[in-house]
Coordinates of C-alpha atoms in Angstrom, one line a residue:
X15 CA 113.7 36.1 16.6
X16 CA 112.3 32.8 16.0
X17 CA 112.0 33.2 12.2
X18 CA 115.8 33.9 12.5
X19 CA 116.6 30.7 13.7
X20 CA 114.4 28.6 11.8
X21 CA 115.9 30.1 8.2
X22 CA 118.9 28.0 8.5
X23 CA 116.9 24.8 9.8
X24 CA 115.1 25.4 6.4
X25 CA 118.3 25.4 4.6
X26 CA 119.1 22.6 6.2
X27 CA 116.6 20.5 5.7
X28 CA 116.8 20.7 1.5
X29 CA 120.7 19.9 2.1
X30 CA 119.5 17.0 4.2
X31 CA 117.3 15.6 1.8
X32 CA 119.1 15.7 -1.4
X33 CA 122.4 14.2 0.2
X34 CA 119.6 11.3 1.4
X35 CA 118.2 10.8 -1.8
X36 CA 121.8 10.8 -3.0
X37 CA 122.7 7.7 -0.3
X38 CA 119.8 6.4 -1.1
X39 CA 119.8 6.4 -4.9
X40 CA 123.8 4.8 -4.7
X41 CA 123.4 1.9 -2.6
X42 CA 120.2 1.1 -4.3
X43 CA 122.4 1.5 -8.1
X44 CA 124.7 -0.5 -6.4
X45 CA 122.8 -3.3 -4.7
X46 CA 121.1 -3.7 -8.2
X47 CA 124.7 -4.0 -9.8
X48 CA 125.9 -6.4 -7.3
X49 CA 122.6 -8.5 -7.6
X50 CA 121.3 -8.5 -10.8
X51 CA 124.6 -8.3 -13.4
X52 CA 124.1 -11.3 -15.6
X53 CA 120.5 -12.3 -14.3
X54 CA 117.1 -11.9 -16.0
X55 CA 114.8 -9.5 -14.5
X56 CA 113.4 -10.1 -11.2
X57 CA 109.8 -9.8 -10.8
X58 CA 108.5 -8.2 -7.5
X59 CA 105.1 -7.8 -8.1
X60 CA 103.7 -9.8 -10.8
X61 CA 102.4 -7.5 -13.8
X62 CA 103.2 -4.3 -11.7
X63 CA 107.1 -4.2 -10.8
X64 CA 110.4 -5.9 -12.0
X65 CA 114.2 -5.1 -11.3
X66 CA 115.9 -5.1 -14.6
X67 CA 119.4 -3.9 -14.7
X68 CA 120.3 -1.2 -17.9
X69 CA 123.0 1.5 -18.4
X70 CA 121.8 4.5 -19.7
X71 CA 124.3 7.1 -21.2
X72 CA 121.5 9.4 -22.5
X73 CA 118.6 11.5 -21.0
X74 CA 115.4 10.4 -19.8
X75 CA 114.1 7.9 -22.3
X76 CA 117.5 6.8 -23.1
X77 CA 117.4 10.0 -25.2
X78 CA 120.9 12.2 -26.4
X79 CA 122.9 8.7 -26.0
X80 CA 125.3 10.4 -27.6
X81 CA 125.8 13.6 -25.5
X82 CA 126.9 12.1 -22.2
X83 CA 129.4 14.7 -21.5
X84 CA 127.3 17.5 -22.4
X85 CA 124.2 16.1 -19.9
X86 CA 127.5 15.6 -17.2
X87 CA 127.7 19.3 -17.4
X88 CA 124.1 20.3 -17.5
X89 CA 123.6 18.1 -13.9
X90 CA 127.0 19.8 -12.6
X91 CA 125.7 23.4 -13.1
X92 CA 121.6 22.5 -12.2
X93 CA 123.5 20.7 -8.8
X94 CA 125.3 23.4 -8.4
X95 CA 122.2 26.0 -9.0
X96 CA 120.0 24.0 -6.9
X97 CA 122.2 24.2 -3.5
X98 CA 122.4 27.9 -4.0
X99 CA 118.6 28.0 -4.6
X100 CA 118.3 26.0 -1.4
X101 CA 120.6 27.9 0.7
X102 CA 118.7 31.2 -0.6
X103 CA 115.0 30.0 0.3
X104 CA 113.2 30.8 3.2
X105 CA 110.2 28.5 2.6
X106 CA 109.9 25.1 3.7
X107 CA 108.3 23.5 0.4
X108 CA 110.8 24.9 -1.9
X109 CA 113.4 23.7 0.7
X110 CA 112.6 20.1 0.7
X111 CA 111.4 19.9 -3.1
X112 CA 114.4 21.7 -4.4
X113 CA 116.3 19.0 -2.3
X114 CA 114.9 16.5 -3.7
X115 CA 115.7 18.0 -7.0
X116 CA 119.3 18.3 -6.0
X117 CA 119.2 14.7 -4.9
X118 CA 117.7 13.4 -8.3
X119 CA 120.0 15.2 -10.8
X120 CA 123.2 15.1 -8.3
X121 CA 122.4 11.3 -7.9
X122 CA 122.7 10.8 -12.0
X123 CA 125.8 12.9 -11.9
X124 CA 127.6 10.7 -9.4
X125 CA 127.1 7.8 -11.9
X126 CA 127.9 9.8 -14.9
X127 CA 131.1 10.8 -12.9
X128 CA 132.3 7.2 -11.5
X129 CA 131.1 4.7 -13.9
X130 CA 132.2 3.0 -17.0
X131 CA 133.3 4.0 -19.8
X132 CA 135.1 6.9 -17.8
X133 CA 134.7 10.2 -16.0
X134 CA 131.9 12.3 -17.4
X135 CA 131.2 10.1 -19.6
X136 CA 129.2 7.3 -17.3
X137 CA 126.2 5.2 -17.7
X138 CA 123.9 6.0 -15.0
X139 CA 122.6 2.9 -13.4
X140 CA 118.8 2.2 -14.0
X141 CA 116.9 -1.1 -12.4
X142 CA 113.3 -0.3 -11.8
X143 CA 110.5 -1.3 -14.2
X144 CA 106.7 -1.2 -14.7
X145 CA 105.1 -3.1 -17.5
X146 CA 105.3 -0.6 -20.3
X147 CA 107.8 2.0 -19.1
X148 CA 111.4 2.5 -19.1
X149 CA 113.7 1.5 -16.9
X150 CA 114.6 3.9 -14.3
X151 CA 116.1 4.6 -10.5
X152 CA 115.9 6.0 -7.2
X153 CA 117.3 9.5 -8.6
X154 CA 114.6 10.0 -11.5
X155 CA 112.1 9.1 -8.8
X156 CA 112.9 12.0 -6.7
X157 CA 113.3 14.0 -9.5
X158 CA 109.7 13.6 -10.6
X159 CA 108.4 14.0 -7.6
X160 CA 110.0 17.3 -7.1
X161 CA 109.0 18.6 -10.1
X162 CA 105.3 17.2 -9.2
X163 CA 105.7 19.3 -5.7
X164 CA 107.1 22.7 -7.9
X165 CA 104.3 22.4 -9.8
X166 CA 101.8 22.2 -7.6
X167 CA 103.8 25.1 -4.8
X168 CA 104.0 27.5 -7.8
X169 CA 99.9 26.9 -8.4
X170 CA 99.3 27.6 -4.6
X171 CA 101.7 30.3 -4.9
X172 CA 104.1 29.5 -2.2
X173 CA 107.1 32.4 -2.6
X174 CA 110.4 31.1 -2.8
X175 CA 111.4 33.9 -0.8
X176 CA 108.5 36.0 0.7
X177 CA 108.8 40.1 0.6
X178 CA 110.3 41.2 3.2
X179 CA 108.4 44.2 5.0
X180 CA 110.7 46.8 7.1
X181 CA 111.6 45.8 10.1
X182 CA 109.7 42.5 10.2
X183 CA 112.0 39.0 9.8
X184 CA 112.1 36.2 7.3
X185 CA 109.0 33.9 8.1
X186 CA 108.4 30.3 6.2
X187 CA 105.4 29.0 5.4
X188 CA 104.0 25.7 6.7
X189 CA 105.1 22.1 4.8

């Protein structure tokens, strides 16, 4: 009966984390528009970390610039796949890495949605930056690790939902 219980508590917990990297991700995007529009980059860490503010339309890289609305709809339907894949799992590990998934690409998506130039067609908000790579956020930091964390479930070969023997309940593995 346990097992029972605990299913939804895993459910949960994905939900939980991807509307925290969500929160998270926004106030930082907008702590770093409210501090550092109009100001040169602010070194952290000399040589190892700098808040720069940039507006990407595009993809990772600042790739597909120019297919904002299209990427608006890929994060919509991979948000929207990613809570059903949550609310289907009965494993811990995919639970909390598919939330931080969700958090990542939903995160983007709220920019895309509610920033200039207009809905769907948003810059997301980037400010982080190591000497010699792009700009980036809060969101593509969850989103790399969770697909770090899928990577390395799949090569341990945690099931996403394990088989189900008669008359024996859903079980989860261990974080």
């Amino acid at each position: 009966m346990a097992a029972k219980r605990l299913s939804p508590v895993i459910r949960v917990s994905g939900l939980v984390i991807g509307v925290a990297v969500i929160t998270i991700d926004q106030l930082t995007k907008q702590a770093a528009v409210d501090g550092l529009t109009g100001r040169d980059p602010v070194v952290l860490i000399e040589g190892v970390l700098q808040l720069r503010l940039a507006f990407n339309r595009g993809a990772a890289f600042s790739t597909a610039t120019s297919m904002t609305e299209l990427l608006t709809v890929l994060a919509t339907v991979v948000s929207i796949a990613l809570v059903f894949a949550i609310v289907r799992t009965t494993s811990t590990t995919w639970a909390l890495s598919l939330g931080l998934l969700l958090g990542g690409a939903a995160g983007n998506l709220v920019d895309r949605l509610t920033r200039e130039p207009g809905f769907g067609r948003g810059a997301v908000v980037d400010f982080l930056e190591f000497p010699g790579f792009p700009v980036f956020n809060i969101a593509d930091s969850a989103i790399v690790v969770a697909a770090v964390a899928i990577v390395v479930i799949n090569f341990r070969g945690v099931p996403f939902r394990p088989p189900r023997t008669p008359g024996a309940s859903p079980a989860s593995d261990a974080p």
